[in-house]
Short mmCIF file of C-alpha atoms in Angstrom, two decimals:
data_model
loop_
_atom_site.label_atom_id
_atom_site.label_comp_id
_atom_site.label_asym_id
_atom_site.label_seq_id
_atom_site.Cartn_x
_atom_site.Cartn_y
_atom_site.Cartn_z
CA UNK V 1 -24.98 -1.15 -16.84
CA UNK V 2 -21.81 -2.33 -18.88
CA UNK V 3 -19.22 -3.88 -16.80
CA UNK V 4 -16.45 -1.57 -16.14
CA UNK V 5 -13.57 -3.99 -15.52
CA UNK V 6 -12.94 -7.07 -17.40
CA UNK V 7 -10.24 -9.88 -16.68
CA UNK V 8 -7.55 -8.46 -18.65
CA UNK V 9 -7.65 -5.08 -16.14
CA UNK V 10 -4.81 -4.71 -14.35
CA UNK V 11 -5.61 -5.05 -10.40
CA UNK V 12 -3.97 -1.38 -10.28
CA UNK V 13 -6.17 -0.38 -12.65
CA UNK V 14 -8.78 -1.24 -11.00
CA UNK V 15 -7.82 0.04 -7.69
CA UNK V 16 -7.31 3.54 -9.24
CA UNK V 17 -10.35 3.49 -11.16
CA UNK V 18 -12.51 2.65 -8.41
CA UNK V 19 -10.91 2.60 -5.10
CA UNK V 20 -13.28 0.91 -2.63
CA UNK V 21 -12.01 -2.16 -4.76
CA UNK V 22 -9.07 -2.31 -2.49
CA UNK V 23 -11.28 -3.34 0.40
CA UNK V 24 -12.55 -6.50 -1.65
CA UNK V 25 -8.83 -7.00 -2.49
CA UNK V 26 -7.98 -7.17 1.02
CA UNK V 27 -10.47 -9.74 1.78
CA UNK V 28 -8.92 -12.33 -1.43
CA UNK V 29 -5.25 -11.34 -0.16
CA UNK V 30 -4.80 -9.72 -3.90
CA UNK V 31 -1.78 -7.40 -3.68
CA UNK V 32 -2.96 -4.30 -5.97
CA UNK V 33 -0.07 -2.26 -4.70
CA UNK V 34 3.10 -3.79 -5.65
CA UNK V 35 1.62 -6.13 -7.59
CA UNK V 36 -0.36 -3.77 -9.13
CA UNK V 37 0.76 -4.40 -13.30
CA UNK V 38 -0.65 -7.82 -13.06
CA UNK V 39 -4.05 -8.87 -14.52
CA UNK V 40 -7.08 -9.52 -12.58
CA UNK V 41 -7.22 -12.63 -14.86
CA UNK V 42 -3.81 -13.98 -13.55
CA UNK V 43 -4.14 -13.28 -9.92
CA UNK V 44 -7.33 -14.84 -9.77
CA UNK V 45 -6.21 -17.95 -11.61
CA UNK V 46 -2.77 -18.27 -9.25
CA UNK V 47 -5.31 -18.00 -6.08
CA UNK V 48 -7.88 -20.47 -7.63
CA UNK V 49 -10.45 -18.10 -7.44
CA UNK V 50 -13.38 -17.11 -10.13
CA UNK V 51 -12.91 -14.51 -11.99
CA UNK V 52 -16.72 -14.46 -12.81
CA UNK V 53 -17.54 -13.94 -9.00
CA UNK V 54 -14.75 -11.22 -8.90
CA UNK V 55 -16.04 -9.44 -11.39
CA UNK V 56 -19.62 -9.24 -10.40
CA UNK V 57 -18.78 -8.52 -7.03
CA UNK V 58 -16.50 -5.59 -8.20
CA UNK V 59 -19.51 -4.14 -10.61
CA UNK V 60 -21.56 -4.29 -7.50
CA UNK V 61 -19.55 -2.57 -5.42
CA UNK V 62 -18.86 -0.10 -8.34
CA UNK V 63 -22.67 -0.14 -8.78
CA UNK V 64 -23.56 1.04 -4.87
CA UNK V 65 -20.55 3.67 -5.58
CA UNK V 66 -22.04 5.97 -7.76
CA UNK V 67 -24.39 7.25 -5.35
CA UNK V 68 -21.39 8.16 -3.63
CA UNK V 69 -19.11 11.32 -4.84
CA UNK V 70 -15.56 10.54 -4.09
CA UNK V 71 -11.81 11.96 -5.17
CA UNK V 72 -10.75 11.34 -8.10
CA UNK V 73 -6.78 11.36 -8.11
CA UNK V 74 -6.63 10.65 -11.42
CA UNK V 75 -7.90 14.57 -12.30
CA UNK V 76 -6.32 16.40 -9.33
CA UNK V 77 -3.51 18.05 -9.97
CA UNK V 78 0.40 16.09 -8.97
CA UNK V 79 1.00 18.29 -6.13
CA UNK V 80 -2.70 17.77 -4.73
CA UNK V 81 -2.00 14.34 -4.89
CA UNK V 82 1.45 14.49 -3.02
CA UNK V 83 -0.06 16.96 -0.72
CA UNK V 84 -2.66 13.98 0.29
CA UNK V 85 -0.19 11.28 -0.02
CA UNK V 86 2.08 13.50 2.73
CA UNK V 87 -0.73 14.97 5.37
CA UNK V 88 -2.14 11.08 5.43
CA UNK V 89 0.30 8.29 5.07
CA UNK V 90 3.27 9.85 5.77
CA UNK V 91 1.82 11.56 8.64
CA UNK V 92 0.53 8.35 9.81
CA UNK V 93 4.37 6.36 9.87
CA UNK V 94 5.53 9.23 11.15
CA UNK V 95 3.29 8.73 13.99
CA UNK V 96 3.02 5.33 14.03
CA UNK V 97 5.96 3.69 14.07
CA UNK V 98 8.07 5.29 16.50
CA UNK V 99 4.71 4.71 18.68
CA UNK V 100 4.31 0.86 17.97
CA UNK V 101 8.19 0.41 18.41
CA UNK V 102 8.27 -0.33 21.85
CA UNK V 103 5.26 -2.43 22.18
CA UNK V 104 6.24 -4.25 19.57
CA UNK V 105 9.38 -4.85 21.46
CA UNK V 106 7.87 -5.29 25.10
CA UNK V 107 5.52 -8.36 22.86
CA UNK V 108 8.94 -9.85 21.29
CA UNK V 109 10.96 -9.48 24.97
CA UNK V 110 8.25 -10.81 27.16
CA UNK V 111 6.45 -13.65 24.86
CA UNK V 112 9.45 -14.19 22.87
CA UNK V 113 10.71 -17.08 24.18
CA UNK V 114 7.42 -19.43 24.44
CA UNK V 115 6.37 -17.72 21.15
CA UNK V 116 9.44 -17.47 19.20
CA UNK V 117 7.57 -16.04 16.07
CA UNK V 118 7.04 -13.16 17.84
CA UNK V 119 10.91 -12.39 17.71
CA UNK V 120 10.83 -12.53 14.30
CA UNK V 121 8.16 -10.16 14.00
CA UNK V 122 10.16 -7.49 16.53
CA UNK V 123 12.65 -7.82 13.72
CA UNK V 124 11.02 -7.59 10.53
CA UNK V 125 9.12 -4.49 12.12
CA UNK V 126 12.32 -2.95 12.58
CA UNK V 127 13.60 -3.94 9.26
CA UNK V 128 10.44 -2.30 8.12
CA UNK V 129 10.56 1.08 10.23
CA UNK V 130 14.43 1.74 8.71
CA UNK V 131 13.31 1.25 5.26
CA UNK V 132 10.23 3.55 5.33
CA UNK V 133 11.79 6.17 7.37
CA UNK V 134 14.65 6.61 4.79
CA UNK V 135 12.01 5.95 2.23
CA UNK V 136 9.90 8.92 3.26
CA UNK V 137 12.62 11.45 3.87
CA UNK V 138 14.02 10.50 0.20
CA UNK V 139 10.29 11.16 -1.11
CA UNK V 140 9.54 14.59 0.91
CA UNK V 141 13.00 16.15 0.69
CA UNK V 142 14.33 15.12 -2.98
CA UNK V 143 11.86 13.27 -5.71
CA UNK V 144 8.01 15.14 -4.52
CA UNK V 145 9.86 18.78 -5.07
CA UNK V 146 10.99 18.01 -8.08
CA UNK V 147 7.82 16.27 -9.18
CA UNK V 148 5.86 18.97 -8.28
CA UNK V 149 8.19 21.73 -10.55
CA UNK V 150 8.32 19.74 -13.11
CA UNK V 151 4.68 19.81 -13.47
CA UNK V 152 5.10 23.55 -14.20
CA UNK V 153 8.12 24.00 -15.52
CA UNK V 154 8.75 20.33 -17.14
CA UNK V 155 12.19 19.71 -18.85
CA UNK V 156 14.23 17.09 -20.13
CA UNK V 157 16.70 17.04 -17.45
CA UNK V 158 13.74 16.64 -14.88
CA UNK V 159 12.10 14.34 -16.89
CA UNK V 160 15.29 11.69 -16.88
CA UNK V 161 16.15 12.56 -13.05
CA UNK V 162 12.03 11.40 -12.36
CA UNK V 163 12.42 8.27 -14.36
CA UNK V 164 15.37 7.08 -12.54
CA UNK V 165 13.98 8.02 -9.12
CA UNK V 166 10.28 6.13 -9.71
CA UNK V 167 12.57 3.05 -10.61
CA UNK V 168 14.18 3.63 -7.64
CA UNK V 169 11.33 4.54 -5.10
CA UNK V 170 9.29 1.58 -7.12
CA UNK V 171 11.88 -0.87 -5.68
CA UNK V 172 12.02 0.49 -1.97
CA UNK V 173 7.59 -0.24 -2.26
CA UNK V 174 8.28 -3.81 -3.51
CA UNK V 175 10.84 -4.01 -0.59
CA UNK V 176 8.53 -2.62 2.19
CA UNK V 177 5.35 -4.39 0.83
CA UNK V 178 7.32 -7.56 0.90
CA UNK V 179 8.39 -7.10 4.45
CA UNK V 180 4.45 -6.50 5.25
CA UNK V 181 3.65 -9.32 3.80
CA UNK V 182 6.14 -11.88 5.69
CA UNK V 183 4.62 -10.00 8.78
CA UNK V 184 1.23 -11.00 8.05
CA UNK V 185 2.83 -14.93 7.30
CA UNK V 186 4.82 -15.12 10.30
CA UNK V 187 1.75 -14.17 12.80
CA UNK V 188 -0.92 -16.50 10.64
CA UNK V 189 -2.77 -13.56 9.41
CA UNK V 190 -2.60 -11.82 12.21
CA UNK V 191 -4.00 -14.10 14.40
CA UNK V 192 -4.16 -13.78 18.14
CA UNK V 193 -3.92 -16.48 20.58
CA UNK V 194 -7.18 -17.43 23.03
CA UNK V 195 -4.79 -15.93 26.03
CA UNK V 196 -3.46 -13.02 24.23
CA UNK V 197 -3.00 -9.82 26.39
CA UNK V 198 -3.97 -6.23 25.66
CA UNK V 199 -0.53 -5.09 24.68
CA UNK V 200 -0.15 -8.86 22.53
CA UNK V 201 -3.76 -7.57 20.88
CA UNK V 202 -2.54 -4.38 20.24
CA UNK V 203 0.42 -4.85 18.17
CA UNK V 204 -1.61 -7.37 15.91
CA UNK V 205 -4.36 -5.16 15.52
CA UNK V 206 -1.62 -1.75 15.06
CA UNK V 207 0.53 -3.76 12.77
CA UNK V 208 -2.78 -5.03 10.38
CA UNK V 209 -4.06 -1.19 10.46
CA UNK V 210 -0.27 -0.24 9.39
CA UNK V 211 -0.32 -2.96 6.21
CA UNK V 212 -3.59 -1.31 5.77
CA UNK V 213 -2.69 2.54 5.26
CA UNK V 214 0.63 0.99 3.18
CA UNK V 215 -1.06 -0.60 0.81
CA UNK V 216 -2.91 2.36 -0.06
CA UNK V 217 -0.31 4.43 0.02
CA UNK V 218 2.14 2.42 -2.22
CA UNK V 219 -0.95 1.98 -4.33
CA UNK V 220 -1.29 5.83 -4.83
CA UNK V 221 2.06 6.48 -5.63
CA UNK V 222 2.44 2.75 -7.81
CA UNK V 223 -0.72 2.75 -9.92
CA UNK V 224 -1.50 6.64 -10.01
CA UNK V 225 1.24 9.44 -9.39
CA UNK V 226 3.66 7.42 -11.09
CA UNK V 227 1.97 6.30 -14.09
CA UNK V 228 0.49 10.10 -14.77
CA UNK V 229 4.20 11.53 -14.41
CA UNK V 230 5.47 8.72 -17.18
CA UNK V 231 2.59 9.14 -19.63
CA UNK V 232 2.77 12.90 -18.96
CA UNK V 233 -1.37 12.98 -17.94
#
């Protein structure tokens, strides 16, 4: 079979063509959210990795796929894909990080002092929650409305209004993705002390599932919605 991807694909790309490759993304630390524009070519090279072994392990993947029969989001229609993008990841913060907030705190209060990374991490999760919680209610209430009319009823006007709110919305994902990121720095990949207690294992395992569902979800909007609405597709 000819190799779908090459080293000049975009990591977004890829993700969007073929999104189990975010799992395999995961595991290199590739971003393919925010970082999504870049080529596979010049990640690869900045992490010293080989691109050869990258690409066959993405054509295997790909490969084992195709017995599989999975969503294409690059077909459905933009209010199917906002539709998904609400019920699932917004649902989730919704749910989520009011629910983690006071473990994450109880962690910070009670560890804190021997552990003073841990304080940092009760702040840059809070620094996190305000941005996404403004984030989402700017998304639901203002820019996915107006997405989804002008999809049937396109116009100038709309089309102007859209630009300048993906710029905008573009920023606030580069903003929360980099705040995920530090997260995942200051705790050393998430990794838990030999002692750690239930509610110390919980927040590192909550907060990893969180970077988790963000990625994706910046991904969808970054690399597919957005893209579609600018090239009109």
């Amino acid at each position: 079979m000819k190799k779908l991807f090459t080293a000049q694909s975009t990591v977004g790309e890829i993700v969007a063509i073929f999104p189990k490759a975010s799992d395999l993304f995961r595991a290199y630390k590739i971003d393919f959210c925010c970082g999504g524009s870049r080529s596979l070519s010049d990640v690869v090279t900045e992490k010293q990795l080989d691109i050869e072994t990258i690409l066959n392990k993405l054509q295997s993947m790909y490969e084992k796929s195709l017995e599989k029969v999975e969503k294409n989001w690059l077909e459905v229609s933009y209010k199917e894909l906002i539709d998904h993008i609400i019920q699932t990841h917004h649902q989730f913060l919704l749910e989520e990080l009011p629910q983690l907030t006071p473990y994450v705190t109880k962690v910070a209060r009670v560890h804190g002092p021997t552990q003073p990374h841990l304080i940092q991490v009760h702040q840059l999760f809070h620094e996190l929650k305000i941005e996404l919680e403004q984030h989402l209610m700017k998304e639901e209430k203002d820019v996915f409305p107006l997405i989804i009319q002008f999809e049937t009823s396109p116009t100038k006007e709309n089309e102007q209004i859209m630009k300048q709110a993906i710029e905008e919305l573009t920023a606030e994902h580069e903003r929360a993705g980099d705040i995920i990121k530090r997260i995942r720095e200051v705790t050393n990949d998430f990794t838990l002390p030999v002692d750690a207690c239930g509610t110390y294992r919980l927040v590192y395992n909550r907060l990893e599932a969180l970077e988790n569902d963000l990625f994706t979800h910046i991904h969808l909007e970054n690399n597919i919605l957005f893209p579609r609405i600018l090239h009109g597709k």
